[in-house]
Amino acid sequence: MTKERLSGTLAVITGASSGIGAATARALASEGATVVVLARRLDRLTELVAEIESTGGTARAREVDVTDADAVSRVIASIGEEFGRIDILVNNAGFLSNRPAVEASLADWHQMVDVNINGVLNTTHAALPLVTAAVGGARDIADIVTISSVAGRRVPRPESNVYSATKHAVTAFSEAIRRELAEKRVRVGVVEPGVVRSEMTTGDSVGAPDATQGAPLLAEDIADAIVYIVTRPAHAAVNEILIRPSEQTL
Ligand SMILES: NC(=O)c1ccc[n+]([C@@H]2O[C@H](COP(=O)([O-])OP(=O)(O)OC[C@H]3O[C@@H](n4cnc5c(N)ncnc54)[C@H](OP(=O)(O)O)[C@@H]3O)[C@@H](O)[C@H]2O)c1
């Protein structure tokens, strides 16, 4: 049994109804954090909460579309009323549509900008007062972790066009707020996964793992990286983790 390193903390995870977000919620809860899981599919979140609570954890579900700034603001305000602070914010919700520009749907391009950039901005902006409010307690540090991508560091393939642009944007935004928030004792980090097996890469969005790139990562591999970041001692900030499947070259 792991020693619980996050007892007494409150973690909020967006996009927790599947994949990396759900795995992260399980992992943070197993470290003793109370987790509030956000997404649009409330039925999935409710199942996840029941699973976490059946193993002794504490969890809450909140239905929200991260592209709706007012809705995000209301949900974060309700978290503030119940808990008064957010120790760990994980900006994970994302949408991928990898298609050549000449074939792409403009609606998909806009959806990637709305979820992958505006979703991060809506959530971070609403949560910041509660994140800074977490500093000064027993842990005396707070964390914002955003899931960028290998595609936030480079353009892995031409079809990555807008997805890559959105992930570069959140990597840049994270670096800016890292510099601003360091003196407030809020650590800011990005995790940049290569191909991870999830609904995103097994659906019809042409993000499917390339057979020549070997076995994909699992959602739990990324959850591990997030746990590593938020369990460092208060004097150490891990600002960036790039993690690829061993055989991925892109
Ligand atoms: N899979 C990969 O290979 C890979 C690689 C690098 C980075 N990433 C990033 O990792 C993150 C998680 O992806 P994943 O692989 O775990 O994919 P996933 O299983 O498809 O999960 C995406 C999550 O985002 C949520 N979401 C999407 N649109 C939303 C919206 N408008 N409002 C609220 N929630 C929304 C979904 O929940 P609902 O549909 O219930 O709302 C779901 O929980 C994303 O940011 C993705 O870009 C993934």
GROMACS .gro file of C-alpha atoms and ligand atoms in nm:
model
  298
    1MET     CA    1   0.000   0.000   0.000
    2THR     CA    2   0.144   0.335  -0.106
    3LYS     CA    3   0.203   0.587   0.168
    4GLU     CA    4  -0.056   0.858   0.103
    5ARG     CA    5   0.144   1.167   0.009
    6LEU     CA    6  -0.152   1.386  -0.081
    7SER     CA    7  -0.373   1.344   0.225
    8GLY     CA    8  -0.574   1.656   0.299
    9THR     CA    9  -0.536   1.799  -0.053
   10LEU     CA   10  -0.807   1.887  -0.301
   11ALA     CA   11  -0.745   1.804  -0.667
   12VAL     CA   12  -0.958   1.911  -0.965
   13ILE     CA   13  -0.916   1.718  -1.290
   14THR     CA   14  -1.082   1.821  -1.618
   15GLY     CA   15  -1.164   1.562  -1.882
   16ALA     CA   16  -1.181   1.290  -1.618
   17SER     CA   17  -1.456   1.082  -1.778
   18SER     CA   18  -1.203   0.871  -1.971
   19GLY     CA   19  -0.840   0.809  -2.057
   20ILE     CA   20  -0.566   1.009  -1.889
   21GLY     CA   21  -0.806   1.217  -1.677
   22ALA     CA   22  -0.978   0.914  -1.524
   23ALA     CA   23  -0.643   0.742  -1.460
   24THR     CA   24  -0.513   1.061  -1.297
   25ALA     CA   25  -0.818   1.087  -1.072
   26ARG     CA   26  -0.766   0.727  -0.956
   27ALA     CA   27  -0.393   0.783  -0.899
   28LEU     CA   28  -0.433   1.110  -0.706
   29ALA     CA   29  -0.715   0.959  -0.496
   30SER     CA   30  -0.496   0.659  -0.414
   31GLU     CA   31  -0.241   0.908  -0.278
   32GLY     CA   32  -0.507   1.048  -0.045
   33ALA     CA   33  -0.626   1.352  -0.242
   34THR     CA   34  -0.995   1.436  -0.252
   35VAL     CA   35  -1.065   1.453  -0.624
   36VAL     CA   36  -1.328   1.657  -0.807
   37VAL     CA   37  -1.373   1.515  -1.155
   38LEU     CA   38  -1.506   1.730  -1.440
   39ALA     CA   39  -1.633   1.643  -1.788
   40ARG     CA   40  -1.954   1.649  -1.994
   41ARG     CA   41  -2.044   1.279  -1.948
   42LEU     CA   42  -2.183   1.279  -1.596
   43ASP     CA   43  -2.269   0.907  -1.607
   44ARG     CA   44  -1.900   0.821  -1.658
   45LEU     CA   45  -1.796   1.058  -1.380
   46THR     CA   46  -2.053   0.911  -1.143
   47GLU     CA   47  -1.916   0.560  -1.209
   48LEU     CA   48  -1.562   0.684  -1.146
   49VAL     CA   49  -1.663   0.849  -0.819
   50ALA     CA   50  -1.831   0.526  -0.704
   51GLU     CA   51  -1.519   0.326  -0.795
   52ILE     CA   52  -1.287   0.565  -0.609
   53GLU     CA   53  -1.513   0.574  -0.303
   54SER     CA   54  -1.542   0.192  -0.302
   55THR     CA   55  -1.166   0.180  -0.246
   56GLY     CA   56  -1.176   0.428   0.040
   57GLY     CA   57  -1.116   0.749  -0.154
   58THR     CA   58  -1.319   1.069  -0.161
   59ALA     CA   59  -1.448   1.207  -0.489
   60ARG     CA   60  -1.708   1.442  -0.636
   61ALA     CA   61  -1.837   1.468  -0.992
   62ARG     CA   62  -1.924   1.793  -1.172
   63GLU     CA   63  -2.072   1.802  -1.521
   64VAL     CA   64  -1.927   2.086  -1.726
   65ASP     CA   65  -1.828   2.178  -2.078
   66VAL     CA   66  -1.489   2.349  -2.043
   67THR     CA   67  -1.559   2.566  -2.349
   68ASP     CA   68  -1.842   2.739  -2.157
   69ALA     CA   69  -1.664   3.000  -1.943
   70ASP     CA   70  -1.972   3.081  -1.735
   71ALA     CA   71  -2.041   2.715  -1.661
   72VAL     CA   72  -1.677   2.657  -1.565
   73SER     CA   73  -1.688   2.961  -1.339
   74ARG     CA   74  -2.003   2.830  -1.165
   75VAL     CA   75  -1.853   2.485  -1.112
   76ILE     CA   76  -1.528   2.625  -0.973
   77ALA     CA   77  -1.726   2.858  -0.746
   78SER     CA   78  -1.918   2.557  -0.611
   79ILE     CA   79  -1.586   2.383  -0.542
   80GLY     CA   80  -1.472   2.697  -0.361
   81GLU     CA   81  -1.785   2.697  -0.147
   82GLU     CA   82  -1.736   2.334  -0.048
   83PHE     CA   83  -1.357   2.317  -0.009
   84GLY     CA   84  -1.224   2.675  -0.002
   85ARG     CA   85  -0.915   2.594  -0.206
   86ILE     CA   86  -0.767   2.386  -0.490
   87ASP     CA   87  -0.427   2.230  -0.413
   88ILE     CA   88  -0.388   2.062  -0.752
   89LEU     CA   89  -0.548   2.164  -1.083
   90VAL     CA   90  -0.500   1.924  -1.373
   91ASN     CA   91  -0.599   2.078  -1.708
   92ASN     CA   92  -0.648   1.761  -1.907
   93ALA     CA   93  -0.965   1.790  -2.121
   94GLY     CA   94  -0.875   1.781  -2.487
   95PHE     CA   95  -0.998   1.716  -2.838
   96LEU     CA   96  -0.799   1.587  -3.137
   97SER     CA   97  -0.877   1.583  -3.505
   98ASN     CA   98  -0.572   1.507  -3.718
   99ARG     CA   99  -0.654   1.567  -4.084
  100PRO     CA  100  -0.478   1.726  -4.380
  101ALA     CA  101  -0.579   2.092  -4.398
  102VAL     CA  102  -0.745   2.052  -4.738
  103GLU     CA  103  -0.981   1.785  -4.596
  104ALA     CA  104  -1.028   1.919  -4.245
  105SER     CA  105  -1.353   2.044  -4.101
  106LEU     CA  106  -1.342   2.406  -3.986
  107ALA     CA  107  -1.576   2.307  -3.701
  108ASP     CA  108  -1.314   2.056  -3.579
  109TRP     CA  109  -1.043   2.325  -3.596
  110HIS     CA  110  -1.260   2.557  -3.387
  111GLN     CA  111  -1.343   2.278  -3.144
  112MET     CA  112  -0.972   2.208  -3.086
  113VAL     CA  113  -0.911   2.577  -3.015
  114ASP     CA  114  -1.215   2.591  -2.786
  115VAL     CA  115  -1.136   2.280  -2.581
  116ASN     CA  116  -0.756   2.270  -2.587
  117ILE     CA  117  -0.689   2.644  -2.546
  118ASN     CA  118  -1.005   2.817  -2.421
  119GLY     CA  119  -1.089   2.523  -2.194
  120VAL     CA  120  -0.750   2.558  -2.024
  121LEU     CA  121  -0.789   2.935  -2.000
  122ASN     CA  122  -1.147   2.919  -1.867
  123THR     CA  123  -1.054   2.666  -1.599
  124THR     CA  124  -0.724   2.824  -1.499
  125HIS     CA  125  -0.871   3.174  -1.479
  126ALA     CA  126  -1.163   3.060  -1.263
  127ALA     CA  127  -0.945   2.841  -1.041
  128LEU     CA  128  -0.648   3.072  -0.979
  129PRO     CA  129  -0.787   3.243  -0.667
  130LEU     CA  130  -0.858   2.901  -0.514
  131VAL     CA  131  -0.517   2.767  -0.616
  132THR     CA  132  -0.336   3.058  -0.452
  133ALA     CA  133  -0.566   3.013  -0.150
  134ALA     CA  134  -0.422   2.661  -0.106
  135VAL     CA  135  -0.074   2.797  -0.041
  136GLY     CA  136   0.008   2.851   0.323
  137GLY     CA  137  -0.157   2.535   0.452
  138ALA     CA  138   0.034   2.230   0.575
  139ARG     CA  139   0.165   2.159   0.226
  140ASP     CA  140   0.252   2.527   0.157
  141ILE     CA  141   0.258   2.473  -0.219
  142ALA     CA  142   0.000   2.434  -0.496
  143ASP     CA  143   0.019   2.284  -0.844
  144ILE     CA  144  -0.121   2.351  -1.189
  145VAL     CA  145  -0.044   2.072  -1.436
  146THR     CA  146  -0.156   2.099  -1.798
  147ILE     CA  147  -0.154   1.812  -2.044
  148SER     CA  148   0.013   1.939  -2.356
  149SER     CA  149   0.164   1.690  -2.603
  150VAL     CA  150   0.472   1.598  -2.801
  151ALA     CA  151   0.275   1.805  -3.053
  152GLY     CA  152   0.320   2.101  -2.817
  153ARG     CA  153   0.697   2.078  -2.864
  154ARG     CA  154   0.715   2.006  -3.237
  155VAL     CA  155   0.486   1.940  -3.534
  156PRO     CA  156   0.497   1.560  -3.553
  157ARG     CA  157   0.315   1.534  -3.886
  158PRO     CA  158   0.145   1.780  -4.126
  159GLU     CA  159  -0.201   1.658  -4.018
  160SER     CA  160  -0.121   1.772  -3.664
  161ASN     CA  161  -0.175   2.130  -3.787
  162VAL     CA  162  -0.430   2.285  -3.550
  163TYR     CA  163  -0.390   2.030  -3.270
  164SER     CA  164  -0.020   2.109  -3.260
  165ALA     CA  165  -0.094   2.483  -3.264
  166THR     CA  166  -0.327   2.447  -2.963
  167LYS     CA  167  -0.074   2.244  -2.767
  168HIS     CA  168   0.207   2.490  -2.844
  169ALA     CA  169  -0.028   2.760  -2.713
  170VAL     CA  170  -0.088   2.593  -2.377
  171THR     CA  171   0.281   2.513  -2.337
  172ALA     CA  172   0.359   2.885  -2.389
  173PHE     CA  173   0.078   2.995  -2.157
  174SER     CA  174   0.201   2.756  -1.889
  175GLU     CA  175   0.555   2.894  -1.910
  176ALA     CA  176   0.421   3.248  -1.872
  177ILE     CA  177   0.212   3.171  -1.565
  178ARG     CA  178   0.497   2.961  -1.423
  179ARG     CA  179   0.713   3.271  -1.417
  180GLU     CA  180   0.435   3.484  -1.269
  181LEU     CA  181   0.324   3.237  -1.003
  182ALA     CA  182   0.661   3.103  -0.885
  183GLU     CA  183   0.694   3.365  -0.613
  184LYS     CA  184   0.341   3.284  -0.496
  185ARG     CA  185   0.451   2.921  -0.444
  186VAL     CA  186   0.230   2.784  -0.719
  187ARG     CA  187   0.422   2.530  -0.929
  188VAL     CA  188   0.324   2.512  -1.295
  189GLY     CA  189   0.409   2.213  -1.511
  190VAL     CA  190   0.325   2.058  -1.846
  191VAL     CA  191   0.321   1.692  -1.939
  192GLU     CA  192   0.386   1.621  -2.307
  193PRO     CA  193   0.276   1.269  -2.397
  194GLY     CA  194   0.346   1.087  -2.719
  195VAL     CA  195   0.081   0.842  -2.834
  196VAL     CA  196  -0.136   0.715  -2.550
  197ARG     CA  197  -0.400   0.448  -2.595
  198SER     CA  198  -0.732   0.619  -2.514
  199GLU     CA  199  -1.065   0.707  -2.675
  200MET     CA  200  -0.879   0.991  -2.846
  201THR     CA  201  -0.654   0.753  -3.037
  202THR     CA  202  -0.897   0.469  -3.092
  203GLY     CA  203  -1.191   0.678  -3.215
  204ASP     CA  204  -1.247   0.811  -3.566
  205SER     CA  205  -1.041   1.127  -3.526
  206VAL     CA  206  -0.744   0.991  -3.723
  207GLY     CA  207  -0.519   1.004  -3.423
  208ALA     CA  208  -0.477   0.630  -3.417
  209PRO     CA  209  -0.138   0.500  -3.311
  210ASP     CA  210   0.088   0.439  -3.606
  211ALA     CA  211   0.172   0.067  -3.617
  212THR     CA  212   0.533   0.153  -3.700
  213GLN     CA  213   0.566   0.349  -3.375
  214GLY     CA  214   0.540   0.048  -3.142
  215ALA     CA  215   0.309  -0.003  -2.849
  216PRO     CA  216   0.142   0.316  -2.725
  217LEU     CA  217   0.165   0.447  -2.372
  218LEU     CA  218  -0.114   0.374  -2.127
  219ALA     CA  219  -0.316   0.644  -1.951
  220GLU     CA  220  -0.162   0.522  -1.625
  221ASP     CA  221   0.186   0.612  -1.755
  222ILE     CA  222   0.078   0.976  -1.781
  223ALA     CA  223  -0.102   0.963  -1.445
  224ASP     CA  224   0.228   0.843  -1.294
  225ALA     CA  225   0.406   1.148  -1.437
  226ILE     CA  226   0.142   1.377  -1.287
  227VAL     CA  227   0.171   1.208  -0.948
  228TYR     CA  228   0.549   1.250  -0.968
  229ILE     CA  229   0.513   1.624  -1.034
  230VAL     CA  230   0.270   1.696  -0.752
  231THR     CA  231   0.445   1.482  -0.490
  232ARG     CA  232   0.787   1.652  -0.514
  233PRO     CA  233   0.900   1.824  -0.197
  234ALA     CA  234   0.780   2.184  -0.177
  235HIS     CA  235   1.118   2.325  -0.284
  236ALA     CA  236   1.127   2.130  -0.614
  237ALA     CA  237   0.917   2.218  -0.920
  238VAL     CA  238   0.905   1.978  -1.215
  239ASN     CA  239   0.796   2.209  -1.495
  240GLU     CA  240   0.801   1.977  -1.794
  241ILE     CA  241   0.788   1.603  -1.865
  242LEU     CA  242   0.809   1.471  -2.223
  243ILE     CA  243   0.713   1.103  -2.235
  244ARG     CA  244   0.697   0.893  -2.549
  245PRO     CA  245   0.635   0.525  -2.616
  246SER     CA  246   0.977   0.363  -2.632
  247GLU     CA  247   0.955   0.301  -3.008
  248GLN     CA  248   0.795   0.632  -3.106
  249THR     CA  249   1.024   0.838  -3.328
  250LEU     CA  250   0.789   1.128  -3.418
  251LIG     N1  251  -0.406   1.008  -2.629
  251LIG     C1  252  -0.293   1.063  -2.672
  251LIG     O1  253  -0.219   1.004  -2.754
  251LIG     C2  254  -0.249   1.198  -2.621
  251LIG     C3  255  -0.119   1.241  -2.650
  251LIG     C4  256  -0.077   1.366  -2.606
  251LIG     C5  257  -0.164   1.445  -2.534
  251LIG     N2  258  -0.292   1.401  -2.507
  251LIG     C6  259  -0.379   1.490  -2.432
  251LIG     O2  260  -0.419   1.425  -2.315
  251LIG     C7  261  -0.545   1.478  -2.272
  251LIG     C8  262  -0.641   1.363  -2.240
  251LIG     O3  263  -0.664   1.289  -2.359
  251LIG     P1  264  -0.697   1.133  -2.359
  251LIG     O4  265  -0.597   1.068  -2.446
  251LIG     O5  266  -0.719   1.083  -2.222
  251LIG     O6  267  -0.833   1.135  -2.443
  251LIG     P2  268  -0.985   1.098  -2.409
  251LIG     O7  269  -0.994   0.964  -2.346
  251LIG     O8  270  -1.058   1.124  -2.537
  251LIG     O9  271  -1.025   1.205  -2.299
  251LIG     C9  272  -1.059   1.337  -2.331
  251LIG    C10  273  -1.134   1.394  -2.212
  251LIG    O10  274  -1.163   1.532  -2.239
  251LIG    C11  275  -1.297   1.555  -2.209
  251LIG     N3  276  -1.352   1.663  -2.290
  251LIG    C12  277  -1.346   1.676  -2.424
  251LIG     N4  278  -1.412   1.787  -2.462
  251LIG    C13  279  -1.459   1.844  -2.348
  251LIG    C14  280  -1.535   1.960  -2.321
  251LIG     N5  281  -1.578   2.041  -2.420
  251LIG     N6  282  -1.566   1.989  -2.193
  251LIG    C15  283  -1.524   1.908  -2.093
  251LIG     N7  284  -1.451   1.798  -2.111
  251LIG    C16  285  -1.419   1.766  -2.239
  251LIG    C17  286  -1.369   1.424  -2.236
  251LIG    O11  287  -1.487   1.414  -2.156
  251LIG     P3  288  -1.638   1.431  -2.206
  251LIG    O12  289  -1.644   1.384  -2.348
  251LIG    O13  290  -1.717   1.346  -2.111
  251LIG    O14  291  -1.667   1.577  -2.188
  251LIG    C18  292  -1.266   1.323  -2.187
  251LIG    O15  293  -1.283   1.302  -2.049
  251LIG    C19  294  -0.590   1.571  -2.383
  251LIG    O16  295  -0.560   1.705  -2.350
  251LIG    C20  296  -0.507   1.527  -2.501
  251LIG    O17  297  -0.492   1.630  -2.596
  251LIG    C21  298  -0.336   1.280  -2.547
   0.00000   0.00000   0.00000
